[in-house]
Amino acid sequence: MPVITEIEDLRRIYRRRVPKMFYDYTESGSWTEQTFRENSSDFDDLYFRQRVAVDMADRSLNSQMIGQDVSMPVALAPVGLTGMQHWDGEIKAAKAAEKFGVPYSLSTMSICSIEDVAANTSKPFWMQVYTLKDDDFMQRLFDRAKEAKCSAAIITVDLQLLGQRHRDLKNGLSAPPKLTPKSVANMMTKVQWGMGMLSTKRRFFGNIVGHAKGVSDPSSLSTWTAQAFDQSLDWDRIREFRKMWDGPLIIKGIMDPRDARQALNVGADAIVVSNHGGRQLDGALSAIRALEPIVEAVGDKIEVHFDSGIRSGQDVLKALALGAKGTYIGRAYVYGLGAMGQEGVTRSLQVIEKELDMSMALCGHRDIKGVDRDILMVPKGFSDGWDQEPPAA
């Protein structure tokens, strides 16, 4: 069994065990991938203040996200195609999160369905939805989430257009994937992955096939996908979605203080500062640079969460110090899932938990809820070197 000390260890194993098509899907961004890279590298500009001779005993990472008790302020982010990284991937990730005491978010574009995950877990999970044109499908999706006792809905608002990811196009990754001789040959070298996929009946988009109008089998999925996303989305449309779901609502994809205030106005309970992991607008600020101005804009009127670029517990701690009340990991747990299945997801959470706990202590804190900006040395202009809110025309 390999010794896992950091998330990078899991990524290296993941790369060996999963077909290139699905590895590249995870480990890529749009266009030049500038934002994808800087989401992680910009954390390096933030330094901790080390404190000594303080009581570090009896530490606690326990917190809450949207009123839900969590063992640490970290949730598993919604990631599409998780069930292609490892057979029954969504189920295994959800079970690992449940056992660890952190929230799991299921993507609309998951391989395992809402019902699959609910049948294999005992605690509520969160359901992520995209902003689609079909009101009937959207209402039924929310209704299915209620029936599965999902405790929150996440509306992703930054995917009206699909950012171009060069590697996905070159690999033929689509819904469903377009297999080529090259990709099939690569899959044949991933024996453990292949045997696992043959052992499961879950190989297609379980929330879509058989539920969306005109999508009765995988062959009709690509046409639906190309037409489903609502490019005319506006805040009035989001208000309509709010009426479809009467539970806790999280809006994901906020990168501007003005949009944060709009999310507050439509009745969201939390927002997620996120640029979709650098997979949408390339050349946008990293999420960590965008975080603090958004926190300042909404104050304590709405809970602010953070996503994009986290690869360590130290990254989590820095985001919390800049005002986030919770954080999300996506790639970090997918590396673990692809490397070792459910155990790998648990390993990724353990790595982050240990880094978060020890770093918090060495910064002079025993309770994660008491962490604030004082633990950081933030360079001048880190978040305010640009005109965040240009004057109205």
mmCIF file of C-alpha atoms in Angstrom, residues 146-387:
data_model
loop_
_atom_site.group_PDB
_atom_site.id
_atom_site.type_symbol
_atom_site.label_atom_id
_atom_site.label_comp_id
_atom_site.label_asym_id
_atom_site.label_seq_id
_atom_site.Cartn_x
_atom_site.Cartn_y
_atom_site.Cartn_z
ATOM 1 C CA LYS A 146 -36.929 16.182 -2.321
ATOM 2 C CA GLU A 147 -38.067 12.572 -2.558
ATOM 3 C CA ALA A 148 -34.468 11.485 -1.935
ATOM 4 C CA LYS A 149 -34.448 13.784 1.117
ATOM 5 C CA CYS A 150 -31.639 15.970 -0.204
ATOM 6 C CA SER A 151 -30.941 18.622 2.413
ATOM 7 C CA ALA A 152 -29.904 21.428 0.020
ATOM 8 C CA ALA A 153 -29.887 22.335 -3.655
ATOM 9 C CA ILE A 154 -26.966 23.975 -5.434
ATOM 10 C CA ILE A 155 -27.743 25.968 -8.569
ATOM 11 C CA THR A 156 -24.694 26.358 -10.813
ATOM 12 C CA VAL A 157 -25.016 29.665 -12.657
ATOM 13 C CA ASP A 158 -21.744 29.885 -14.610
ATOM 14 C CA LEU A 159 -22.415 27.244 -17.267
ATOM 15 C CA GLN A 160 -24.794 28.905 -19.741
ATOM 16 C CA LEU A 161 -22.077 28.289 -22.338
ATOM 17 C CA LEU A 162 -19.600 25.440 -22.125
ATOM 18 C CA GLY A 163 -16.030 26.703 -21.916
ATOM 19 C CA GLN A 164 -13.786 25.174 -24.567
ATOM 20 C CA ARG A 165 -11.433 22.636 -23.058
ATOM 21 C CA HIS A 166 -8.951 21.655 -25.719
ATOM 22 C CA ARG A 167 -8.068 18.287 -24.240
ATOM 23 C CA ASP A 168 -11.690 17.181 -24.056
ATOM 24 C CA LEU A 169 -12.183 17.968 -27.743
ATOM 25 C CA LYS A 170 -9.023 16.117 -28.735
ATOM 26 C CA ASN A 171 -9.986 13.119 -26.608
ATOM 27 C CA GLY A 172 -13.532 12.995 -27.998
ATOM 28 C CA LEU A 173 -15.051 13.557 -24.579
ATOM 29 C CA SER A 174 -18.735 14.369 -24.934
ATOM 30 C CA ALA A 175 -22.075 13.110 -23.630
ATOM 31 C CA PRO A 176 -21.814 10.225 -24.278
ATOM 32 C CA PRO A 177 -18.042 9.935 -24.957
ATOM 33 C CA LYS A 178 -17.000 9.340 -28.580
ATOM 34 C CA LEU A 179 -14.727 6.334 -28.546
ATOM 35 C CA THR A 180 -11.799 6.315 -30.958
ATOM 36 C CA PRO A 181 -9.229 3.564 -31.613
ATOM 37 C CA LYS A 182 -6.716 5.587 -29.609
ATOM 38 C CA SER A 183 -8.980 6.071 -26.593
ATOM 39 C CA VAL A 184 -10.119 2.440 -26.643
ATOM 40 C CA ALA A 185 -6.495 1.286 -26.774
ATOM 41 C CA ASN A 186 -5.707 3.456 -23.764
ATOM 42 C CA MET A 187 -8.708 2.111 -21.846
ATOM 43 C CA MET A 188 -7.537 -1.427 -22.481
ATOM 44 C CA THR A 189 -4.344 -0.689 -20.540
ATOM 45 C CA LYS A 190 -6.381 0.274 -17.436
ATOM 46 C CA VAL A 191 -7.352 -3.269 -16.478
ATOM 47 C CA GLN A 192 -8.659 -2.639 -12.962
ATOM 48 C CA TRP A 193 -10.740 0.317 -14.154
ATOM 49 C CA GLY A 194 -12.111 -1.708 -17.074
ATOM 50 C CA MET A 195 -13.055 -4.713 -14.955
ATOM 51 C CA GLY A 196 -14.829 -2.430 -12.541
ATOM 52 C CA MET A 197 -16.809 -0.703 -15.266
ATOM 53 C CA LEU A 198 -17.857 -4.087 -16.646
ATOM 54 C CA SER A 199 -19.109 -5.075 -13.191
ATOM 55 C CA THR A 200 -21.583 -2.202 -12.860
ATOM 56 C CA LYS A 201 -24.798 -1.346 -14.682
ATOM 57 C CA ARG A 202 -24.201 2.384 -14.108
ATOM 58 C CA ARG A 203 -22.333 3.700 -17.157
ATOM 59 C CA PHE A 204 -24.530 6.532 -18.428
ATOM 60 C CA PHE A 205 -25.985 9.754 -17.046
ATOM 61 C CA GLY A 206 -28.461 8.403 -14.530
ATOM 62 C CA ASN A 207 -30.211 11.708 -13.848
ATOM 63 C CA ILE A 208 -30.836 12.348 -17.548
ATOM 64 C CA VAL A 209 -31.426 9.094 -19.454
ATOM 65 C CA GLY A 210 -35.011 8.036 -18.933
ATOM 66 C CA HIS A 211 -35.911 11.317 -17.228
ATOM 67 C CA ALA A 212 -35.391 14.076 -19.832
ATOM 68 C CA LYS A 213 -37.878 14.361 -22.671
ATOM 69 C CA GLY A 214 -36.621 12.488 -25.736
ATOM 70 C CA VAL A 215 -33.680 10.878 -23.939
ATOM 71 C CA SER A 216 -34.611 7.243 -23.630
ATOM 72 C CA ASP A 217 -31.127 5.851 -24.268
ATOM 73 C CA PRO A 218 -27.496 7.080 -24.402
ATOM 74 C CA SER A 219 -27.569 7.610 -28.175
ATOM 75 C CA SER A 220 -30.062 10.476 -27.808
ATOM 76 C CA LEU A 221 -28.134 12.180 -25.013
ATOM 77 C CA SER A 222 -25.798 14.328 -27.116
ATOM 78 C CA THR A 223 -28.633 16.140 -28.884
ATOM 79 C CA TRP A 224 -30.335 16.897 -25.581
ATOM 80 C CA THR A 225 -27.097 18.132 -23.999
ATOM 81 C CA ALA A 226 -26.401 20.518 -26.877
ATOM 82 C CA GLN A 227 -29.832 22.125 -26.557
ATOM 83 C CA ALA A 228 -30.604 21.913 -22.841
ATOM 84 C CA PHE A 229 -28.579 24.717 -21.273
ATOM 85 C CA ASP A 230 -30.326 28.078 -21.019
ATOM 86 C CA GLN A 231 -28.163 30.786 -22.568
ATOM 87 C CA SER A 232 -30.844 33.382 -21.806
ATOM 88 C CA LEU A 233 -30.545 32.809 -18.053
ATOM 89 C CA ASP A 234 -31.105 35.906 -15.910
ATOM 90 C CA TRP A 235 -31.906 36.608 -12.259
ATOM 91 C CA ASP A 236 -35.645 36.432 -12.897
ATOM 92 C CA ARG A 237 -35.146 32.910 -14.184
ATOM 93 C CA ILE A 238 -33.197 32.035 -11.046
ATOM 94 C CA ARG A 239 -36.141 33.347 -8.995
ATOM 95 C CA GLU A 240 -38.328 30.832 -10.835
ATOM 96 C CA PHE A 241 -35.973 28.042 -9.820
ATOM 97 C CA ARG A 242 -36.112 29.303 -6.245
ATOM 98 C CA LYS A 243 -39.878 28.751 -6.302
ATOM 99 C CA MET A 244 -39.335 25.159 -7.448
ATOM 100 C CA TRP A 245 -37.211 24.379 -4.385
ATOM 101 C CA ASP A 246 -38.297 25.414 -0.904
ATOM 102 C CA GLY A 247 -35.299 24.034 0.975
ATOM 103 C CA PRO A 248 -31.861 25.545 1.639
ATOM 104 C CA LEU A 249 -30.462 26.962 -1.612
ATOM 105 C CA ILE A 250 -26.834 27.549 -2.580
ATOM 106 C CA ILE A 251 -25.867 29.508 -5.712
ATOM 107 C CA LYS A 252 -22.510 28.449 -7.145
ATOM 108 C CA GLY A 253 -20.378 30.393 -9.606
ATOM 109 C CA ILE A 254 -20.168 33.872 -8.059
ATOM 110 C CA MET A 255 -17.042 35.885 -8.895
ATOM 111 C CA ASP A 256 -18.226 39.498 -8.608
ATOM 112 C CA PRO A 257 -19.635 41.434 -5.622
ATOM 113 C CA ARG A 258 -22.566 42.658 -7.711
ATOM 114 C CA ASP A 259 -23.607 39.094 -8.493
ATOM 115 C CA ALA A 260 -23.224 38.194 -4.827
ATOM 116 C CA ARG A 261 -25.765 40.869 -3.918
ATOM 117 C CA GLN A 262 -28.102 39.620 -6.655
ATOM 118 C CA ALA A 263 -27.906 36.111 -5.200
ATOM 119 C CA LEU A 264 -28.857 37.559 -1.840
ATOM 120 C CA ASN A 265 -31.855 39.277 -3.434
ATOM 121 C CA VAL A 266 -33.251 36.071 -4.953
ATOM 122 C CA GLY A 267 -33.379 34.346 -1.596
ATOM 123 C CA ALA A 268 -30.291 32.138 -1.629
ATOM 124 C CA ASP A 269 -29.040 30.841 1.711
ATOM 125 C CA ALA A 270 -25.408 30.669 0.598
ATOM 126 C CA ILE A 271 -23.209 31.493 -2.364
ATOM 127 C CA VAL A 272 -20.096 29.732 -3.612
ATOM 128 C CA VAL A 273 -17.232 31.888 -4.836
ATOM 129 C CA SER A 274 -16.138 29.742 -7.776
ATOM 130 C CA ASN A 275 -14.924 30.022 -11.367
ATOM 131 C CA HIS A 276 -15.813 26.402 -12.092
ATOM 132 C CA GLY A 277 -12.271 25.293 -11.405
ATOM 133 C CA GLY A 278 -10.948 27.396 -14.282
ATOM 134 C CA ARG A 279 -13.080 25.453 -16.761
ATOM 135 C CA GLN A 280 -15.240 28.338 -17.988
ATOM 136 C CA LEU A 281 -13.897 31.889 -18.409
ATOM 137 C CA ASP A 282 -10.157 31.607 -18.878
ATOM 138 C CA GLY A 283 -8.331 34.793 -17.920
ATOM 139 C CA ALA A 284 -10.648 35.445 -14.977
ATOM 140 C CA LEU A 285 -9.235 36.077 -11.512
ATOM 141 C CA SER A 286 -8.467 33.091 -9.394
ATOM 142 C CA ALA A 287 -11.253 32.354 -6.951
ATOM 143 C CA ILE A 288 -9.049 33.059 -3.922
ATOM 144 C CA ARG A 289 -8.341 36.597 -5.168
ATOM 145 C CA ALA A 290 -12.056 37.195 -5.740
ATOM 146 C CA LEU A 291 -13.126 35.916 -2.310
ATOM 147 C CA GLU A 292 -12.495 38.790 0.076
ATOM 148 C CA PRO A 293 -14.252 41.581 -1.889
ATOM 149 C CA ILE A 294 -17.333 39.352 -2.159
ATOM 150 C CA VAL A 295 -17.318 38.642 1.580
ATOM 151 C CA GLU A 296 -17.061 42.382 2.232
ATOM 152 C CA ALA A 297 -19.934 43.113 -0.166
ATOM 153 C CA VAL A 298 -22.479 40.829 1.526
ATOM 154 C CA GLY A 299 -21.244 40.846 5.117
ATOM 155 C CA ASP A 300 -23.142 38.407 7.296
ATOM 156 C CA LYS A 301 -26.337 38.646 5.238
ATOM 157 C CA ILE A 302 -25.571 35.407 3.401
ATOM 158 C CA GLU A 303 -23.189 32.514 3.974
ATOM 159 C CA VAL A 304 -20.167 32.616 1.675
ATOM 160 C CA HIS A 305 -18.522 29.364 0.609
ATOM 161 C CA PHE A 306 -15.393 28.885 -1.490
ATOM 162 C CA ASP A 307 -14.489 26.550 -4.363
ATOM 163 C CA SER A 308 -11.745 26.253 -7.014
ATOM 164 C CA GLY A 309 -8.083 25.465 -6.563
ATOM 165 C CA ILE A 310 -7.981 23.747 -3.153
ATOM 166 C CA ARG A 311 -5.346 21.033 -3.013
ATOM 167 C CA SER A 312 -4.492 21.031 0.693
ATOM 168 C CA GLY A 313 -5.738 21.718 4.189
ATOM 169 C CA GLN A 314 -3.621 24.855 4.171
ATOM 170 C CA ASP A 315 -5.611 26.114 1.174
ATOM 171 C CA VAL A 316 -8.790 25.462 3.150
ATOM 172 C CA LEU A 317 -7.413 27.415 6.110
ATOM 173 C CA LYS A 318 -6.469 30.390 3.920
ATOM 174 C CA ALA A 319 -9.942 30.542 2.378
ATOM 175 C CA LEU A 320 -11.549 30.412 5.824
ATOM 176 C CA ALA A 321 -9.229 33.160 7.055
ATOM 177 C CA LEU A 322 -10.379 35.403 4.194
ATOM 178 C CA GLY A 323 -13.998 35.005 5.252
ATOM 179 C CA ALA A 324 -15.392 31.789 3.754
ATOM 180 C CA LYS A 325 -17.662 29.802 6.077
ATOM 181 C CA GLY A 326 -17.140 26.588 4.142
ATOM 182 C CA THR A 327 -15.040 25.214 1.304
ATOM 183 C CA TYR A 328 -15.420 22.626 -1.475
ATOM 184 C CA ILE A 329 -12.938 20.156 -2.894
ATOM 185 C CA GLY A 330 -13.428 18.679 -6.360
ATOM 186 C CA ARG A 331 -10.252 17.515 -8.051
ATOM 187 C CA ALA A 332 -8.640 16.663 -4.708
ATOM 188 C CA TYR A 333 -11.227 13.999 -3.930
ATOM 189 C CA VAL A 334 -11.549 12.796 -7.552
ATOM 190 C CA TYR A 335 -7.827 11.997 -7.506
ATOM 191 C CA GLY A 336 -8.461 9.781 -4.497
ATOM 192 C CA LEU A 337 -11.543 8.173 -6.034
ATOM 193 C CA GLY A 338 -9.764 7.306 -9.273
ATOM 194 C CA ALA A 339 -6.728 6.046 -7.383
ATOM 195 C CA MET A 340 -8.397 3.899 -4.733
ATOM 196 C CA GLY A 341 -12.172 4.163 -4.877
ATOM 197 C CA GLN A 342 -13.983 4.942 -1.640
ATOM 198 C CA GLU A 343 -10.823 4.466 0.409
ATOM 199 C CA GLY A 344 -9.079 7.046 -1.774
ATOM 200 C CA VAL A 345 -11.783 9.639 -1.103
ATOM 201 C CA THR A 346 -11.360 8.976 2.607
ATOM 202 C CA ARG A 347 -7.593 9.349 2.242
ATOM 203 C CA SER A 348 -8.014 12.726 0.520
ATOM 204 C CA LEU A 349 -10.236 13.931 3.368
ATOM 205 C CA GLN A 350 -7.772 12.643 5.956
ATOM 206 C CA VAL A 351 -4.884 14.472 4.277
ATOM 207 C CA ILE A 352 -6.806 17.730 4.198
ATOM 208 C CA GLU A 353 -8.056 17.304 7.763
ATOM 209 C CA LYS A 354 -4.554 16.745 9.142
ATOM 210 C CA GLU A 355 -3.061 19.699 7.249
ATOM 211 C CA LEU A 356 -5.942 21.941 8.316
ATOM 212 C CA ASP A 357 -5.726 20.892 11.959
ATOM 213 C CA MET A 358 -1.950 21.229 12.348
ATOM 214 C CA SER A 359 -1.703 24.489 10.418
ATOM 215 C CA MET A 360 -4.527 26.019 12.459
ATOM 216 C CA ALA A 361 -2.735 25.063 15.678
ATOM 217 C CA LEU A 362 0.598 26.492 14.569
ATOM 218 C CA CYS A 363 -1.208 29.742 13.739
ATOM 219 C CA GLY A 364 -2.338 29.906 17.367
ATOM 220 C CA HIS A 365 -5.926 28.638 17.156
ATOM 221 C CA ARG A 366 -7.714 25.668 18.698
ATOM 222 C CA ASP A 367 -11.179 26.170 17.163
ATOM 223 C CA ILE A 368 -11.696 26.530 13.416
ATOM 224 C CA LYS A 369 -14.655 28.831 14.013
ATOM 225 C CA GLY A 370 -12.322 31.403 15.541
ATOM 226 C CA VAL A 371 -9.920 31.631 12.592
ATOM 227 C CA ASP A 372 -9.796 35.056 10.933
ATOM 228 C CA ARG A 373 -7.631 37.199 8.676
ATOM 229 C CA ASP A 374 -5.136 37.811 11.491
ATOM 230 C CA ILE A 375 -3.473 34.451 10.795
ATOM 231 C CA LEU A 376 -2.463 35.606 7.297
ATOM 232 C CA MET A 377 0.052 37.959 5.774
ATOM 233 C CA VAL A 378 -1.728 39.198 2.648
ATOM 234 C CA PRO A 379 0.307 41.108 0.046
ATOM 235 C CA LYS A 380 -0.858 44.572 -0.920
ATOM 236 C CA GLY A 381 -3.124 44.469 -3.949
ATOM 237 C CA PHE A 382 -3.890 40.750 -3.598
ATOM 238 C CA SER A 383 -7.617 41.358 -4.021
ATOM 239 C CA ASP A 384 -7.942 45.098 -4.565
ATOM 240 C CA GLY A 385 -5.443 45.847 -7.295
ATOM 241 C CA TRP A 386 -8.244 45.894 -9.846
ATOM 242 C CA ASP A 387 -11.464 47.820 -10.160
#
